[in-house]
Short mmCIF file of C-alpha atoms in Angstrom, two decimals:
data_model
loop_
_atom_site.label_atom_id
_atom_site.label_comp_id
_atom_site.label_asym_id
_atom_site.label_seq_id
_atom_site.Cartn_x
_atom_site.Cartn_y
_atom_site.Cartn_z
CA MET A 1 122.91 91.00 79.85
CA ALA A 2 119.30 91.78 80.80
CA SER A 3 117.20 93.34 78.07
CA SER A 4 115.18 95.55 80.41
CA PRO A 5 116.64 98.98 81.29
CA ALA A 6 118.80 99.26 84.39
CA VAL A 7 117.11 100.25 87.67
CA LEU A 8 118.83 103.66 87.64
CA MET A 9 117.57 104.57 84.16
CA ARG A 10 114.06 103.39 85.03
CA LEU A 11 114.11 105.58 88.12
CA VAL A 12 115.41 108.61 86.18
CA ALA A 13 112.69 108.10 83.57
CA SER A 14 110.03 108.00 86.28
CA ALA A 15 111.51 111.04 88.02
CA TYR A 16 111.32 112.92 84.71
CA SER A 17 107.65 112.04 84.35
CA ILE A 18 106.89 112.98 87.96
CA ALA A 19 108.76 116.30 87.63
CA GLN A 20 106.66 117.19 84.59
CA LYS A 21 103.45 116.37 86.47
CA ALA A 22 104.72 118.52 89.36
CA GLY A 23 105.34 121.43 86.99
CA THR A 24 101.76 121.18 85.77
CA ILE A 25 100.49 121.31 89.36
CA VAL A 26 102.65 124.36 90.14
CA ARG A 27 101.19 126.23 87.15
CA ARG A 28 97.64 125.14 87.98
CA VAL A 29 97.80 126.44 91.55
CA ILE A 30 98.79 129.92 90.34
CA ALA A 31 96.11 129.85 87.64
CA GLU A 32 93.49 129.03 90.26
CA GLY A 33 94.48 132.13 92.20
CA ASP A 34 94.84 130.70 95.71
CA LEU A 35 98.42 129.89 96.69
CA GLY A 36 97.41 128.67 100.16
CA ILE A 37 100.51 130.21 101.77
CA ILE A 38 101.52 129.22 105.29
CA GLU A 39 104.63 130.22 107.25
CA LYS A 40 106.74 127.25 108.36
CA THR A 41 109.38 128.76 110.64
CA CYS A 42 109.44 132.47 109.73
CA ALA A 43 108.29 135.03 107.18
CA THR A 44 110.92 133.91 104.64
CA ASP A 45 110.27 130.17 105.14
CA LEU A 46 106.99 129.61 103.34
CA GLN A 47 104.94 126.71 102.06
CA THR A 48 102.21 126.89 99.43
CA LYS A 49 99.39 124.68 98.24
CA ALA A 50 101.66 123.74 95.30
CA ASP A 51 104.39 122.53 97.69
CA ARG A 52 101.88 120.29 99.43
CA LEU A 53 100.27 118.91 96.27
CA VAL A 54 103.63 118.14 94.65
CA GLN A 55 104.90 116.59 97.88
CA ASP A 56 102.11 114.04 97.52
CA LEU A 57 103.37 112.95 94.09
CA PRO A 58 106.69 111.11 94.58
CA PRO A 59 107.46 108.86 97.52
CA GLU A 60 110.50 109.96 99.53
CA ASP A 61 112.26 106.62 99.07
CA VAL A 62 112.75 104.48 96.01
CA ASP A 63 110.02 101.89 95.65
CA GLN A 64 108.10 100.04 92.97
CA GLU A 65 105.50 102.77 92.62
CA LEU A 66 108.11 105.41 91.70
CA ILE A 67 109.98 103.14 89.32
CA GLU A 68 106.89 102.00 87.44
CA ASP A 69 105.04 105.32 87.24
CA GLY A 70 104.95 106.86 83.76
CA GLN A 71 108.49 106.20 82.59
CA TRP A 72 109.74 108.56 79.91
CA GLU A 73 110.61 106.44 76.89
CA GLU A 74 113.54 108.47 75.54
CA ILE A 75 115.46 108.12 78.80
CA LEU A 76 114.88 104.36 78.82
CA LYS A 77 116.59 104.15 75.41
CA GLN A 78 119.79 105.67 76.81
CA PRO A 79 122.57 103.34 77.95
CA CYS A 80 123.17 103.19 81.69
CA PRO A 81 126.78 104.08 82.58
CA SER A 82 128.52 100.77 83.32
CA GLN A 83 129.49 101.74 86.88
CA TYR A 84 125.79 102.06 87.75
CA SER A 85 124.32 99.19 85.73
CA GLY A 86 124.19 96.75 88.66
CA ILE A 87 122.66 99.11 91.23
CA LYS A 88 119.66 97.77 93.16
CA GLU A 89 116.68 99.86 94.24
CA GLU A 90 117.60 99.66 97.91
CA ASP A 91 121.05 101.16 97.19
CA LEU A 92 119.60 104.44 95.95
CA VAL A 93 118.51 107.51 97.94
CA VAL A 94 116.14 110.05 96.39
CA TRP A 95 116.23 113.72 97.48
CA VAL A 96 113.09 115.65 96.50
CA ASP A 97 112.34 119.37 96.70
CA PRO A 98 108.74 119.70 95.50
CA LEU A 99 109.06 123.48 95.03
CA ASP A 100 112.47 125.16 95.14
CA GLY A 101 112.12 128.93 95.32
CA THR A 102 108.83 129.04 97.24
CA LYS A 103 109.30 132.63 98.43
CA GLU A 104 109.87 133.78 94.86
CA TYR A 105 106.85 131.77 93.72
CA THR A 106 104.65 133.68 96.19
CA GLU A 107 106.06 136.99 94.89
CA GLY A 108 105.50 136.24 91.21
CA LEU A 109 109.19 135.73 90.33
CA LEU A 110 108.20 132.61 88.45
CA ASP A 111 111.42 132.00 86.51
CA ASN A 112 113.15 131.33 89.87
CA VAL A 113 110.97 128.29 90.60
CA THR A 114 112.06 124.67 90.04
CA VAL A 115 111.06 121.13 91.02
CA LEU A 116 114.10 119.05 92.02
CA ILE A 117 114.54 115.26 92.13
CA GLY A 118 118.07 114.07 92.90
CA ILE A 119 119.29 110.47 93.05
CA ALA A 120 122.31 109.42 95.13
CA TYR A 121 124.37 106.24 95.35
CA GLU A 122 126.98 105.54 98.04
CA GLY A 123 126.67 109.12 99.25
CA LYS A 124 127.28 110.69 95.83
CA ALA A 125 124.76 112.54 93.66
CA ILE A 126 124.65 110.54 90.40
CA ALA A 127 121.40 111.48 88.62
CA GLY A 128 119.04 114.43 88.71
CA VAL A 129 115.97 116.02 87.19
CA ILE A 130 115.07 119.73 87.27
CA ASN A 131 111.70 120.96 86.06
CA GLN A 132 111.20 124.68 85.41
CA PRO A 133 107.41 125.11 85.40
CA TYR A 134 107.60 128.68 84.09
CA TYR A 135 110.45 128.42 81.61
CA ASN A 136 109.54 130.67 78.66
CA TYR A 137 106.74 132.41 80.58
CA GLN A 138 107.76 135.87 79.36
CA ALA A 139 107.82 134.83 75.70
CA GLY A 140 104.20 135.76 75.01
CA PRO A 141 100.71 134.26 75.41
CA ASP A 142 101.28 131.46 72.87
CA ALA A 143 104.58 130.27 74.34
CA VAL A 144 104.88 126.67 75.51
CA LEU A 145 105.55 126.83 79.23
CA GLY A 146 108.02 124.71 81.14
CA ARG A 147 110.96 122.43 80.44
CA THR A 148 112.68 119.52 82.16
CA ILE A 149 116.45 119.16 82.38
CA TRP A 150 117.95 115.81 83.37
CA GLY A 151 121.34 114.23 83.74
CA VAL A 152 123.28 111.14 84.79
CA LEU A 153 126.98 111.16 85.66
CA GLY A 154 128.91 109.38 82.94
CA LEU A 155 126.12 109.91 80.41
CA GLY A 156 125.64 113.69 80.27
CA ALA A 157 122.99 116.35 80.88
CA PHE A 158 120.11 117.09 78.53
CA GLY A 159 117.29 119.53 77.90
CA PHE A 160 119.22 122.82 77.64
CA GLN A 161 121.88 124.59 75.58
CA LEU A 162 125.22 124.80 77.42
CA LYS A 163 126.73 128.30 77.41
CA GLU A 164 129.58 129.95 79.30
CA VAL A 165 130.10 133.45 80.68
CA PRO A 166 132.58 135.41 78.51
CA ALA A 167 136.20 134.71 79.43
CA GLY A 168 137.52 136.94 82.20
CA LYS A 169 134.08 137.91 83.48
CA HIS A 170 133.29 137.12 87.12
CA ILE A 171 129.53 137.13 87.66
CA ILE A 172 128.30 135.68 90.95
CA THR A 173 124.83 134.38 91.59
CA THR A 174 123.77 134.23 95.22
CA THR A 175 120.85 134.23 97.61
CA ARG A 176 118.08 136.76 97.28
CA SER A 177 116.34 136.23 100.63
CA HIS A 178 119.04 134.87 102.98
CA ASN A 179 121.74 137.51 102.77
CA SER A 180 124.18 137.94 105.68
CA GLN A 181 127.51 139.54 106.50
CA LEU A 182 129.25 136.23 105.76
CA VAL A 183 127.67 136.05 102.30
CA THR A 184 128.63 139.67 101.61
CA ASP A 185 132.21 139.22 102.83
CA CYS A 186 132.70 136.12 100.72
CA ILE A 187 131.36 137.68 97.54
CA THR A 188 133.30 140.93 98.01
CA ALA A 189 136.55 138.95 98.36
CA MET A 190 135.96 137.49 94.89
CA ASN A 191 135.95 140.95 93.25
CA PRO A 192 132.97 140.23 90.98
CA ASP A 193 132.01 142.23 87.90
CA ASP A 194 128.38 141.70 88.80
CA VAL A 195 126.24 140.00 91.46
CA LEU A 196 122.87 138.41 90.68
CA ARG A 197 120.53 137.90 93.63
CA VAL A 198 117.95 135.29 92.72
CA GLY A 199 115.93 132.55 94.40
CA GLY A 200 116.26 128.78 94.24
CA ALA A 201 119.34 126.55 94.17
CA GLY A 202 118.09 124.87 91.00
CA ASN A 203 117.71 128.25 89.32
CA LYS A 204 121.23 129.31 90.30
CA ILE A 205 122.82 126.19 88.81
CA ILE A 206 120.83 126.76 85.61
CA GLN A 207 122.34 130.26 85.48
CA LEU A 208 125.81 128.66 85.54
CA ILE A 209 125.10 126.20 82.71
CA GLU A 210 123.40 128.85 80.56
CA GLY A 211 126.16 131.43 80.77
CA LYS A 212 124.37 133.98 82.96
CA ALA A 213 126.71 133.54 85.95
CA SER A 214 130.18 132.09 86.51
CA ALA A 215 129.90 131.13 90.20
CA TYR A 216 127.19 130.30 92.74
CA VAL A 217 128.40 131.45 96.15
CA PHE A 218 126.40 130.84 99.32
CA ALA A 219 128.47 131.34 102.48
CA SER A 220 125.68 130.34 104.83
CA PRO A 221 124.15 127.16 106.32
CA GLY A 222 120.78 127.87 104.68
CA CYS A 223 120.21 125.25 101.99
CA LYS A 224 119.50 121.53 102.30
CA LYS A 225 120.53 118.33 100.56
CA TRP A 226 117.32 118.27 98.51
CA ASP A 227 118.23 121.75 97.19
CA THR A 228 121.62 120.68 95.84
CA CYS A 229 121.43 116.98 94.89
CA ALA A 230 119.76 117.25 91.47
CA PRO A 231 121.45 120.55 90.45
CA GLU A 232 124.88 119.19 91.43
CA VAL A 233 124.44 116.26 89.02
CA ILE A 234 123.52 118.52 86.09
CA LEU A 235 126.54 120.73 86.78
CA HIS A 236 128.99 117.85 87.27
CA ALA A 237 127.72 116.10 84.12
CA VAL A 238 128.90 119.06 82.01
CA GLY A 239 132.27 119.43 83.72
CA GLY A 240 131.42 121.85 86.52
CA LYS A 241 132.07 121.54 90.24
CA LEU A 242 129.96 121.97 93.39
CA THR A 243 131.34 121.73 96.92
CA ASP A 244 130.90 123.34 100.31
CA ILE A 245 132.81 126.55 101.07
CA HIS A 246 135.82 124.51 102.24
CA GLY A 247 136.01 122.54 98.98
CA ASN A 248 134.53 119.33 100.41
CA ALA A 249 132.18 117.19 98.32
CA LEU A 250 128.63 117.09 99.66
CA GLN A 251 127.41 113.73 100.97
CA TYR A 252 123.95 112.37 100.15
CA ASN A 253 123.67 109.05 101.98
CA LYS A 254 120.38 108.40 103.80
CA GLU A 255 121.77 109.12 107.29
CA VAL A 256 123.49 112.43 106.44
CA LYS A 257 122.24 115.65 108.07
CA HIS A 258 119.91 117.55 105.78
CA MET A 259 121.51 120.97 106.19
CA ASN A 260 124.45 121.99 103.98
CA SER A 261 125.96 123.65 107.04
CA ALA A 262 129.20 124.71 105.35
CA GLY A 263 127.51 126.52 102.48
CA VAL A 264 127.86 126.04 98.72
CA LEU A 265 130.45 127.02 96.11
CA ALA A 266 129.71 126.01 92.51
CA THR A 267 131.15 126.91 89.11
CA LEU A 268 130.98 125.67 85.54
CA ARG A 269 134.63 126.61 84.95
CA ASN A 270 137.52 128.19 86.92
CA TYR A 271 136.53 126.68 90.27
CA ASP A 272 140.00 127.29 91.73
CA TYR A 273 139.79 131.05 91.13
CA TYR A 274 136.74 131.34 93.38
CA ALA A 275 137.77 128.72 95.93
CA SER A 276 141.12 130.46 96.49
CA ARG A 277 139.35 133.72 97.35
CA VAL A 278 137.05 132.44 100.08
CA PRO A 279 138.20 134.39 103.19
CA GLN A 280 139.56 132.37 106.09
CA SER A 281 137.12 134.20 108.38
CA VAL A 282 134.23 132.76 106.33
CA LYS A 283 135.70 129.25 106.47
CA ASN A 284 136.14 129.55 110.24
CA ALA A 285 132.48 130.57 110.65
CA LEU A 286 131.06 127.70 108.59
CA VAL A 287 131.74 124.32 110.18
CA PRO A 288 131.17 121.24 107.97
#
């Protein structure tokens, strides 16, 4: 057996390092006071200077530069799950969202913002890194800002404390800026005790694993593969489930369409409760 770490673990270690650098850039841009906002397609589809600077950090595809850049030593000490130990670089697809929650970032809702790096193999999300640049930002002037969560299927997820919503409580987290009648109909059918409207797919999955929400429901074709790849891994690594509204697994191979056109349904526990309540009218409207 080779003594050097497996390709997957080297890539995860590098992604961790890159995500931390990205978080530093995101904080620096706000500190400098000029977000450099431009509209991409409409007033709710924005890009900032931080998006562009972070985008320049990691290459879109796996290559030697990404694998060798600043590997994080603790990850390299972890054993690679045996089913992934023989993976080659060219077999992996990397999905990057340099700034998830851009609209919230421009509005000062900083705890909604994440940097996402997801890694897929044979169409399945198998490893992911989520950086929260502003984690702890309301804890006072001396607080250490930011944290990085990471996970690999078959190994686990690290960098946070797993919590669950109290038994019997149905708290749904959903879109803040892309609401629609379909989204409303779907959530109403689930008879929630509370609905949290927040930004960022990464942020919503973190709410599930930290016990703030029990389901992430998005009955709309709004989010993309780079929004869900990394968060899906973290959720699946702790026993949760993420699918489209029909219950289909999302595919992450290189040729797949970028849009998650049939929406997202994710839970840490009790997936079947929420899946069984998705109205047929919603399913009919969202074609995979």
